[in-house]
Tab-separated table of C-alpha atoms and ligand atoms in Angstrom:
chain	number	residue	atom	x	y	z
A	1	UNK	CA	12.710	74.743	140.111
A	2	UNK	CA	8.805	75.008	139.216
A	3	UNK	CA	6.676	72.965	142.414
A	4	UNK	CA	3.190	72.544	142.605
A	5	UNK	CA	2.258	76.280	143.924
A	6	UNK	CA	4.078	77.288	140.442
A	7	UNK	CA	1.833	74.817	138.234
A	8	UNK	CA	-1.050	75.851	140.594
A	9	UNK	CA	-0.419	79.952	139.484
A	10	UNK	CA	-0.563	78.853	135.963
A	11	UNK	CA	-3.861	77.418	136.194
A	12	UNK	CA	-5.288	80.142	138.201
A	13	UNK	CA	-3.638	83.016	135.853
A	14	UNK	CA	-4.914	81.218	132.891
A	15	UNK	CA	-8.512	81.375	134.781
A	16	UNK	CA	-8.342	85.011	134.664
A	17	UNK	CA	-6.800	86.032	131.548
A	18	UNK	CA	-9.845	83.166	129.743
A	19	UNK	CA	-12.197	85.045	132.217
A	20	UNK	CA	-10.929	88.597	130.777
A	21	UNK	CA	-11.010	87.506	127.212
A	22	UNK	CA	-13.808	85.524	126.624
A	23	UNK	CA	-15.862	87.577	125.340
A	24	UNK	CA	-12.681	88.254	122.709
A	25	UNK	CA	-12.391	84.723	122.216
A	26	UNK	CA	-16.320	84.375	121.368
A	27	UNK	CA	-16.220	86.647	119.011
A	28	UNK	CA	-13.331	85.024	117.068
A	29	UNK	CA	-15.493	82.077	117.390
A	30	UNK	CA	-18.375	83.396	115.694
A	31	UNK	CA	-17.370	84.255	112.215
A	32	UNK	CA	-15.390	80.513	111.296
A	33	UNK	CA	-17.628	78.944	114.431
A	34	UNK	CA	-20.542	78.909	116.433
A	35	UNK	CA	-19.539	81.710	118.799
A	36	UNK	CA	-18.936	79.681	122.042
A	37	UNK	CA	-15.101	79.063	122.524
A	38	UNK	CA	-15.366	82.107	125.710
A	39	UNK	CA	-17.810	80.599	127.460
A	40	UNK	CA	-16.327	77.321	127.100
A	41	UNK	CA	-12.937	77.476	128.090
A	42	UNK	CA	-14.650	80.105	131.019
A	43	UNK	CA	-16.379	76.825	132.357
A	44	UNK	CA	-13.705	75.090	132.175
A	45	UNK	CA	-11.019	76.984	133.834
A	46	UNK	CA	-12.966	78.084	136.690
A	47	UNK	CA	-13.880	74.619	137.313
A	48	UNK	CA	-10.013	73.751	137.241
A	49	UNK	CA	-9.667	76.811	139.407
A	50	UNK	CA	-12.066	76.207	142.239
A	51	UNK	CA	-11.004	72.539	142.415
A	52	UNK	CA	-7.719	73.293	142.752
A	53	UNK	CA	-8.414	75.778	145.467
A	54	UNK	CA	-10.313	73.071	147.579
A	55	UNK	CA	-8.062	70.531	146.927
A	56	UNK	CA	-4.173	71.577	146.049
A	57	UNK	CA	-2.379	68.433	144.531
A	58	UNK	CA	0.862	67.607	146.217
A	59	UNK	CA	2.948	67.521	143.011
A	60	UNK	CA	3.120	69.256	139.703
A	61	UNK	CA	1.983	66.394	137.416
A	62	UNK	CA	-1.204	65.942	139.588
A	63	UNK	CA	-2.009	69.819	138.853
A	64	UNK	CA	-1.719	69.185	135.467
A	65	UNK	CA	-3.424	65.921	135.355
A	66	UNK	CA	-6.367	67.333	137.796
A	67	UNK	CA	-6.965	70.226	135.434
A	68	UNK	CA	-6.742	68.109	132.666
A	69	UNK	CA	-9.583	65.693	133.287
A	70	UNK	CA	-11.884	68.839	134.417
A	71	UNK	CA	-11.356	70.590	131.245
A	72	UNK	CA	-12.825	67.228	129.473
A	73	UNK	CA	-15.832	66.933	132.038
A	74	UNK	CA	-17.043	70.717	131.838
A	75	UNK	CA	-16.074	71.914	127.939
A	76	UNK	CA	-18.798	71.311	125.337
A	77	UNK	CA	-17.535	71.277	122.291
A	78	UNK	CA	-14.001	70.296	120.585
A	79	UNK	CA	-11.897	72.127	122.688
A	80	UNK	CA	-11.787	70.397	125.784
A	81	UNK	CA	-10.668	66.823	124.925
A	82	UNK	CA	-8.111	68.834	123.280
A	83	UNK	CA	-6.978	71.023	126.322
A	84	UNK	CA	-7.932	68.221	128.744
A	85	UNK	CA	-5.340	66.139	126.435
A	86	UNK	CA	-2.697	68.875	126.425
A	87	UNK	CA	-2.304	69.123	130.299
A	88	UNK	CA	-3.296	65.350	131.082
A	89	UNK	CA	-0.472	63.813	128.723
A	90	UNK	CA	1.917	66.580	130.152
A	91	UNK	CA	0.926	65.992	133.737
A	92	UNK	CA	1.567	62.244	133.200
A	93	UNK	CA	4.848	63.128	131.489
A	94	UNK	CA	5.969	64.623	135.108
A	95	UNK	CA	5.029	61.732	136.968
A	96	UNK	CA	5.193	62.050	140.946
A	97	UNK	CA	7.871	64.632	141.031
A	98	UNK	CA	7.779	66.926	143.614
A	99	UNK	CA	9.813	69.984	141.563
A	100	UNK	CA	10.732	70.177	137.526
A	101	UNK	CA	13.290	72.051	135.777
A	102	UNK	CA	12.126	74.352	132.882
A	103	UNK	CA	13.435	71.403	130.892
A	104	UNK	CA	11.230	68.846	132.192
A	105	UNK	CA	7.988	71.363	131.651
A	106	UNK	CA	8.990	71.539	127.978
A	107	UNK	CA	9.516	68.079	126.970
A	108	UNK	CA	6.329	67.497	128.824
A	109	UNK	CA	4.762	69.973	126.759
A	110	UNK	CA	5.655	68.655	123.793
A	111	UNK	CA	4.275	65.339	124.589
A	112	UNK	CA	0.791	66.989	125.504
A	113	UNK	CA	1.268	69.091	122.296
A	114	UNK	CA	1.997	65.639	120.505
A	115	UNK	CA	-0.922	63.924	121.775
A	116	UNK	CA	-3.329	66.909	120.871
A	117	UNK	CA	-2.391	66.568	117.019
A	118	UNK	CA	-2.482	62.563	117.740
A	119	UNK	CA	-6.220	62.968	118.886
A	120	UNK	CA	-7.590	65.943	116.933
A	121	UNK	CA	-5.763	65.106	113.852
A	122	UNK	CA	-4.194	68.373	112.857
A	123	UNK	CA	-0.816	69.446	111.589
A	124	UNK	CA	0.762	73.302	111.840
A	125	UNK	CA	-0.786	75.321	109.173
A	126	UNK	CA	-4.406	73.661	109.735
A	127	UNK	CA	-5.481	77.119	111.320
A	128	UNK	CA	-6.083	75.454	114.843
A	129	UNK	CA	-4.471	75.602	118.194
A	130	UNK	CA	-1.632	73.583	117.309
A	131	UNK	CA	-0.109	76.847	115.092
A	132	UNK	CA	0.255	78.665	118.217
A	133	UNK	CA	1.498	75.185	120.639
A	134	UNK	CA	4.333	74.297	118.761
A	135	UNK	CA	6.196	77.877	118.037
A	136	UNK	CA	5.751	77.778	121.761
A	137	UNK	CA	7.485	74.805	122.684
A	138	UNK	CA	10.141	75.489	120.202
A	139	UNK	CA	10.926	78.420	122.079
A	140	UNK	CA	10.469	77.133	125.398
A	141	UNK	CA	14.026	75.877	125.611
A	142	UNK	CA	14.971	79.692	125.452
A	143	UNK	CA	12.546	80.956	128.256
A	144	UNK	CA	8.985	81.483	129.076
A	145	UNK	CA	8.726	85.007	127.766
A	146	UNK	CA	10.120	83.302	124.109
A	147	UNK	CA	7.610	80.867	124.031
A	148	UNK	CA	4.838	83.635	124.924
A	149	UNK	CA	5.887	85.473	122.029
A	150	UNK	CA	6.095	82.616	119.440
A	151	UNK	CA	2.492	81.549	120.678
A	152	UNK	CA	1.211	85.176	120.585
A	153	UNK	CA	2.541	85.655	116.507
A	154	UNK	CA	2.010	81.779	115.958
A	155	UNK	CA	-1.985	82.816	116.371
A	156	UNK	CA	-1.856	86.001	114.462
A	157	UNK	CA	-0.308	83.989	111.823
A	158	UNK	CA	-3.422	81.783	111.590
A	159	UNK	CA	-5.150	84.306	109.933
A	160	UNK	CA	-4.404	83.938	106.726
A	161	UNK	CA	-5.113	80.457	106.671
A	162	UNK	CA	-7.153	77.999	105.469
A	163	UNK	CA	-9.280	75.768	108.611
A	164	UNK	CA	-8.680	72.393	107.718
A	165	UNK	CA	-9.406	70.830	111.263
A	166	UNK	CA	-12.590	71.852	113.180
A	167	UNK	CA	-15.910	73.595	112.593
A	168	UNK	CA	-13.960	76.276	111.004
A	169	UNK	CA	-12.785	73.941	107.708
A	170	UNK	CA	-17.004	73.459	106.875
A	171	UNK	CA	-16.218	76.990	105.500
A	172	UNK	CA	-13.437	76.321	103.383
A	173	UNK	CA	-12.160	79.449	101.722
A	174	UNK	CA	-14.628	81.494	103.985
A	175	UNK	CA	-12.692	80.854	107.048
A	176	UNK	CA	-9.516	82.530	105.452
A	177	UNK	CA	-9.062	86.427	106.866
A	178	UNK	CA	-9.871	85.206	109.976
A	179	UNK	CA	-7.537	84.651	113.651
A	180	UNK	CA	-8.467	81.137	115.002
A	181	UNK	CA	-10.186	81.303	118.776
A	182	UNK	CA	-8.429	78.311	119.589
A	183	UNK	CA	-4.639	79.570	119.056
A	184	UNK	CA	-6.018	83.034	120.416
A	185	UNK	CA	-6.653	80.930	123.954
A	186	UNK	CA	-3.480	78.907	123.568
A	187	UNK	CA	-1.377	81.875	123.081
A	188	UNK	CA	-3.337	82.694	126.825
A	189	UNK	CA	-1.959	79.348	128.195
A	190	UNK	CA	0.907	80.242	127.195
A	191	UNK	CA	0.971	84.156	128.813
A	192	UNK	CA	0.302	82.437	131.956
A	193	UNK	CA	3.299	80.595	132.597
A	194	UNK	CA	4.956	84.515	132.368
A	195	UNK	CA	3.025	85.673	134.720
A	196	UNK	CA	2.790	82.513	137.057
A	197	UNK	CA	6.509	82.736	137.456
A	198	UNK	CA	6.655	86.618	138.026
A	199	UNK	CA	4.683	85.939	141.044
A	200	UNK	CA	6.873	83.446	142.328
A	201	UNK	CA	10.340	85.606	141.982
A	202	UNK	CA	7.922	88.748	143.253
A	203	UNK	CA	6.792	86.259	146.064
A	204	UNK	CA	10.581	85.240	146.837
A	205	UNK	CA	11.805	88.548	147.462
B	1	ADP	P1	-16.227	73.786	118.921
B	1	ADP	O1	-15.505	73.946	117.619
B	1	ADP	O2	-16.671	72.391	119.151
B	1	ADP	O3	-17.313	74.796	119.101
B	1	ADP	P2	-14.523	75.451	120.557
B	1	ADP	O4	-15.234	76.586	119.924
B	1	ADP	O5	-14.453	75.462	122.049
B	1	ADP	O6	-15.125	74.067	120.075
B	1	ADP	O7	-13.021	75.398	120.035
B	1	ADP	C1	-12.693	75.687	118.701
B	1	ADP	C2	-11.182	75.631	118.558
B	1	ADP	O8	-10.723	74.299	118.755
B	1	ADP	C3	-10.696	75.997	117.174
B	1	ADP	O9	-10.507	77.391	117.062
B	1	ADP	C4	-9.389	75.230	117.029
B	1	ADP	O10	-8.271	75.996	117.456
B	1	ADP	C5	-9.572	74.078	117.991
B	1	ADP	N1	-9.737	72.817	117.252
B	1	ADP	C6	-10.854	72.344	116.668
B	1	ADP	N2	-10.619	71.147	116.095
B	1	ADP	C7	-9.311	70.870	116.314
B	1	ADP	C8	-8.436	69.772	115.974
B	1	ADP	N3	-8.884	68.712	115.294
B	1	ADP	N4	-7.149	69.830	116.387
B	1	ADP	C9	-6.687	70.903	117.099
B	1	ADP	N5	-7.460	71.951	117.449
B	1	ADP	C10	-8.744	71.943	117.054
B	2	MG	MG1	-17.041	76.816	119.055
Protein backbone atom coordinates (compact mmCIF):
# COMPACT_ATOMS: atom_id res chain seq x y z
CA UNK A 1 0.00 0.00 0.00
CA UNK A 2 1.39 3.60 -1.11
CA UNK A 3 0.70 6.27 2.26
CA UNK A 4 1.49 9.69 2.35
CA UNK A 5 5.48 9.32 3.04
CA UNK A 6 5.26 7.29 -0.47
CA UNK A 7 3.35 10.25 -2.37
CA UNK A 8 5.64 12.60 -0.34
CA UNK A 9 9.07 10.65 -2.03
CA UNK A 10 7.53 11.18 -5.35
CA UNK A 11 7.32 14.77 -5.05
CA UNK A 12 10.65 15.19 -3.56
CA UNK A 13 12.40 12.70 -6.24
CA UNK A 14 10.67 14.52 -8.95
CA UNK A 15 12.31 17.84 -7.27
CA UNK A 16 15.61 16.48 -7.94
CA UNK A 17 15.56 14.70 -11.10
CA UNK A 18 13.60 18.54 -12.58
CA UNK A 19 16.52 20.12 -10.54
CA UNK A 20 19.18 17.75 -12.45
CA UNK A 21 17.62 18.21 -15.80
CA UNK A 22 16.60 21.52 -16.21
CA UNK A 23 18.98 22.78 -17.89
CA UNK A 24 18.15 19.57 -20.44
CA UNK A 25 14.68 20.48 -20.37
CA UNK A 26 15.52 24.30 -21.34
CA UNK A 27 17.22 23.47 -24.01
CA UNK A 28 14.45 21.30 -25.54
CA UNK A 29 12.47 24.32 -24.87
CA UNK A 30 14.38 26.61 -26.88
CA UNK A 31 14.29 25.40 -30.40
CA UNK A 32 10.01 24.78 -30.64
CA UNK A 33 9.78 27.39 -27.41
CA UNK A 34 11.03 30.14 -25.57
CA UNK A 35 13.69 28.24 -23.61
CA UNK A 36 12.12 28.33 -20.07
CA UNK A 37 10.36 24.91 -19.32
CA UNK A 38 13.79 24.13 -16.66
CA UNK A 39 13.47 26.92 -14.81
CA UNK A 40 9.88 26.62 -14.60
CA UNK A 41 9.06 23.36 -13.49
CA UNK A 42 12.54 24.08 -11.08
CA UNK A 43 10.27 26.79 -9.33
CA UNK A 44 7.75 24.85 -9.12
CA UNK A 45 8.89 21.68 -7.65
CA UNK A 46 11.02 23.13 -5.09
CA UNK A 47 8.19 25.14 -3.99
CA UNK A 48 6.10 21.78 -3.74
CA UNK A 49 9.18 20.42 -2.06
CA UNK A 50 9.86 22.86 0.72
CA UNK A 51 6.13 23.08 1.50
CA UNK A 52 5.80 19.73 1.87
CA UNK A 53 8.78 19.54 4.14
CA UNK A 54 7.22 22.22 6.55
CA UNK A 55 4.01 20.94 6.40
CA UNK A 56 3.57 16.93 5.56
CA UNK A 57 -0.19 16.30 4.62
CA UNK A 58 -1.76 13.50 6.57
CA UNK A 59 -3.04 11.59 3.51
CA UNK A 60 -2.01 10.87 -0.01
CA UNK A 61 -4.67 12.91 -1.88
CA UNK A 62 -3.69 16.05 0.18
CA UNK A 63 0.06 15.53 -1.18
CA UNK A 64 -1.16 15.49 -4.41
CA UNK A 65 -3.66 18.18 -4.10
CA UNK A 66 -0.98 20.47 -2.04
CA UNK A 67 1.53 20.09 -4.84
CA UNK A 68 -0.96 20.60 -7.24
CA UNK A 69 -2.17 24.08 -6.39
CA UNK A 70 1.69 25.20 -5.87
CA UNK A 71 2.64 24.14 -9.24
CA UNK A 72 -0.29 26.65 -10.54
CA UNK A 73 0.84 29.57 -8.11
CA UNK A 74 4.73 29.45 -8.94
CA UNK A 75 4.90 28.17 -12.93
CA UNK A 76 4.82 30.96 -15.53
CA UNK A 77 3.88 29.80 -18.47
CA UNK A 78 1.53 26.80 -19.84
CA UNK A 79 2.88 24.20 -17.95
CA UNK A 80 1.73 24.65 -14.62
CA UNK A 81 -2.10 24.79 -14.87
CA UNK A 82 -1.34 21.72 -16.68
CA UNK A 83 0.81 19.90 -13.96
CA UNK A 84 -1.09 21.71 -11.19
CA UNK A 85 -4.25 19.98 -13.02
CA UNK A 86 -2.58 16.58 -13.33
CA UNK A 87 -1.86 16.10 -9.53
CA UNK A 88 -4.92 18.28 -8.22
CA UNK A 89 -7.65 16.14 -10.18
CA UNK A 90 -5.64 12.96 -9.08
CA UNK A 91 -5.28 14.07 -5.50
CA UNK A 92 -9.07 14.71 -5.43
CA UNK A 93 -9.60 11.34 -7.10
CA UNK A 94 -8.00 9.76 -3.70
CA UNK A 95 -10.08 11.59 -1.47
CA UNK A 96 -9.20 11.30 2.42
CA UNK A 97 -7.67 7.92 2.23
CA UNK A 98 -5.09 7.22 4.43
CA UNK A 99 -3.24 4.30 2.03
CA UNK A 100 -4.01 3.40 -1.94
CA UNK A 101 -3.39 0.38 -3.84
CA UNK A 102 -1.33 0.73 -7.10
CA UNK A 103 -4.82 0.49 -8.55
CA UNK A 104 -6.27 3.41 -6.98
CA UNK A 105 -2.95 5.64 -8.05
CA UNK A 106 -3.70 4.66 -11.66
CA UNK A 107 -7.26 5.32 -12.10
CA UNK A 108 -6.45 8.51 -10.33
CA UNK A 109 -3.96 9.17 -12.82
CA UNK A 110 -5.96 8.79 -15.50
CA UNK A 111 -8.46 11.19 -14.27
CA UNK A 112 -5.63 13.92 -13.79
CA UNK A 113 -4.35 12.79 -17.25
CA UNK A 114 -8.09 13.27 -18.46
CA UNK A 115 -8.52 16.58 -17.08
CA UNK A 116 -5.09 17.86 -18.54
CA UNK A 117 -6.33 17.12 -22.25
CA UNK A 118 -9.92 18.53 -20.92
CA UNK A 119 -8.12 21.92 -20.03
CA UNK A 120 -5.22 22.23 -22.48
CA UNK A 121 -7.09 20.81 -25.31
CA UNK A 122 -4.73 18.25 -26.72
CA UNK A 123 -5.05 14.72 -27.97
CA UNK A 124 -1.94 11.94 -28.24
CA UNK A 125 0.02 12.75 -31.26
CA UNK A 126 -0.24 16.71 -30.62
CA UNK A 127 3.59 16.57 -29.64
CA UNK A 128 2.80 17.66 -25.93
CA UNK A 129 2.95 16.07 -22.57
CA UNK A 130 -0.01 14.07 -23.00
CA UNK A 131 2.17 11.56 -25.62
CA UNK A 132 4.24 10.59 -22.80
CA UNK A 133 0.98 10.56 -19.81
CA UNK A 134 -1.08 8.20 -21.40
CA UNK A 135 1.52 5.25 -22.57
CA UNK A 136 2.18 5.68 -18.90
CA UNK A 137 -1.01 5.03 -17.46
CA UNK A 138 -1.65 2.31 -19.89
CA UNK A 139 1.12 0.59 -18.45
CA UNK A 140 0.60 1.42 -14.99
CA UNK A 141 -1.70 -1.52 -14.42
CA UNK A 142 1.51 -3.68 -15.12
CA UNK A 143 3.94 -1.83 -12.66
CA UNK A 144 5.73 1.35 -12.10
CA UNK A 145 8.88 0.43 -13.95
CA UNK A 146 6.25 -0.29 -17.23
CA UNK A 147 4.80 2.88 -17.05
CA UNK A 148 8.43 4.57 -16.72
CA UNK A 149 9.33 2.99 -19.81
CA UNK A 150 6.19 3.76 -21.92
CA UNK A 151 6.58 7.51 -20.70
CA UNK A 152 10.37 7.51 -21.41
CA UNK A 153 9.72 6.13 -25.45
CA UNK A 154 6.20 7.92 -25.42
CA UNK A 155 8.55 11.34 -25.36
CA UNK A 156 11.16 10.17 -27.73
CA UNK A 157 8.36 9.40 -29.95
CA UNK A 158 7.29 13.07 -29.99
CA UNK A 159 9.94 13.87 -32.09
CA UNK A 160 8.84 13.31 -35.17
CA UNK A 161 5.83 15.14 -34.72
CA UNK A 162 4.02 17.89 -35.62
CA UNK A 163 3.15 20.62 -32.28
CA UNK A 164 -0.33 21.18 -32.61
CA UNK A 165 -0.98 22.36 -28.91
CA UNK A 166 1.33 25.01 -27.32
CA UNK A 167 3.95 27.56 -28.33
CA UNK A 168 5.55 24.84 -30.21
CA UNK A 169 2.46 24.54 -33.05
CA UNK A 170 3.26 28.68 -34.00
CA UNK A 171 6.07 26.77 -35.86
CA UNK A 172 4.19 24.39 -37.72
CA UNK A 173 6.42 22.16 -39.78
CA UNK A 174 9.50 23.79 -37.97
CA UNK A 175 8.75 22.15 -34.76
CA UNK A 176 9.01 18.61 -36.45
CA UNK A 177 12.71 16.88 -35.63
CA UNK A 178 12.34 18.03 -32.41
CA UNK A 179 11.65 15.98 -28.59
CA UNK A 180 8.90 18.02 -26.76
CA UNK A 181 10.23 19.56 -23.14
CA UNK A 182 6.99 18.89 -21.79
CA UNK A 183 6.83 14.90 -22.34
CA UNK A 184 10.73 15.04 -21.59
CA UNK A 185 9.54 16.31 -17.80
CA UNK A 186 6.56 14.00 -17.73
CA UNK A 187 8.55 11.03 -18.56
CA UNK A 188 10.55 12.58 -15.09
CA UNK A 189 7.21 12.39 -13.16
CA UNK A 190 6.93 9.39 -14.14
CA UNK A 191 10.81 8.02 -13.15
CA UNK A 192 9.94 9.20 -9.81
CA UNK A 193 7.34 6.98 -8.76
CA UNK A 194 10.41 4.12 -9.51
CA UNK A 195 12.50 5.54 -7.45
CA UNK A 196 10.01 6.79 -4.67
CA UNK A 197 9.05 3.21 -4.14
CA UNK A 198 12.71 1.78 -4.16
CA UNK A 199 13.21 3.84 -1.17
CA UNK A 200 10.38 2.59 0.58
CA UNK A 201 11.19 -1.39 0.07
CA UNK A 202 15.11 -0.16 0.73
CA UNK A 203 13.62 1.71 3.83
CA UNK A 204 11.55 -1.53 4.93
CA UNK A 205 14.32 -3.79 5.09
P1 LIG B 1 5.24 27.76 -22.12
O1 LIG B 1 4.95 27.03 -23.40
O2 LIG B 1 4.13 28.64 -21.70
O3 LIG B 1 6.57 28.44 -22.15
P2 LIG B 1 6.49 25.58 -20.68
O4 LIG B 1 7.68 25.88 -21.52
O5 LIG B 1 6.72 25.50 -19.21
O6 LIG B 1 5.33 26.61 -20.98
O7 LIG B 1 5.87 24.19 -21.12
C1 LIG B 1 5.81 23.79 -22.47
C2 LIG B 1 5.24 22.39 -22.53
O8 LIG B 1 3.88 22.39 -22.11
C3 LIG B 1 5.20 21.82 -23.93
O9 LIG B 1 6.42 21.17 -24.24
C4 LIG B 1 4.03 20.84 -23.89
O10 LIG B 1 4.45 19.53 -23.54
C5 LIG B 1 3.17 21.39 -22.77
N1 LIG B 1 1.94 21.97 -23.32
C6 LIG B 1 1.77 23.18 -23.87
N2 LIG B 1 0.49 23.36 -24.25
C7 LIG B 1 -0.17 22.22 -23.93
C8 LIG B 1 -1.53 21.76 -24.05
N3 LIG B 1 -2.48 22.54 -24.58
N4 LIG B 1 -1.83 20.53 -23.59
C9 LIG B 1 -0.87 19.73 -23.03
N5 LIG B 1 0.41 20.11 -22.89
C10 LIG B 1 0.77 21.32 -23.33
MG1 LIG C 1 8.35 27.51 -22.49
Amino acid sequence: MLDADFFHRWMTVTAASVDREAERLTALDSPIGDADHGTNLQRGFRAVRDALDKEPPATPGAVLTQAGRLLISTVGGASGPLYGTLLRRAGKTLGDAAEVDERRLAEALRAGVDAVMQLGGAAPGDKTMIDALVPAVDALGDSFAAARDAAAEGAVATTPLRARKGRASYLGERSVGHQDPGATSAALLIAALVDASADTEAGGE
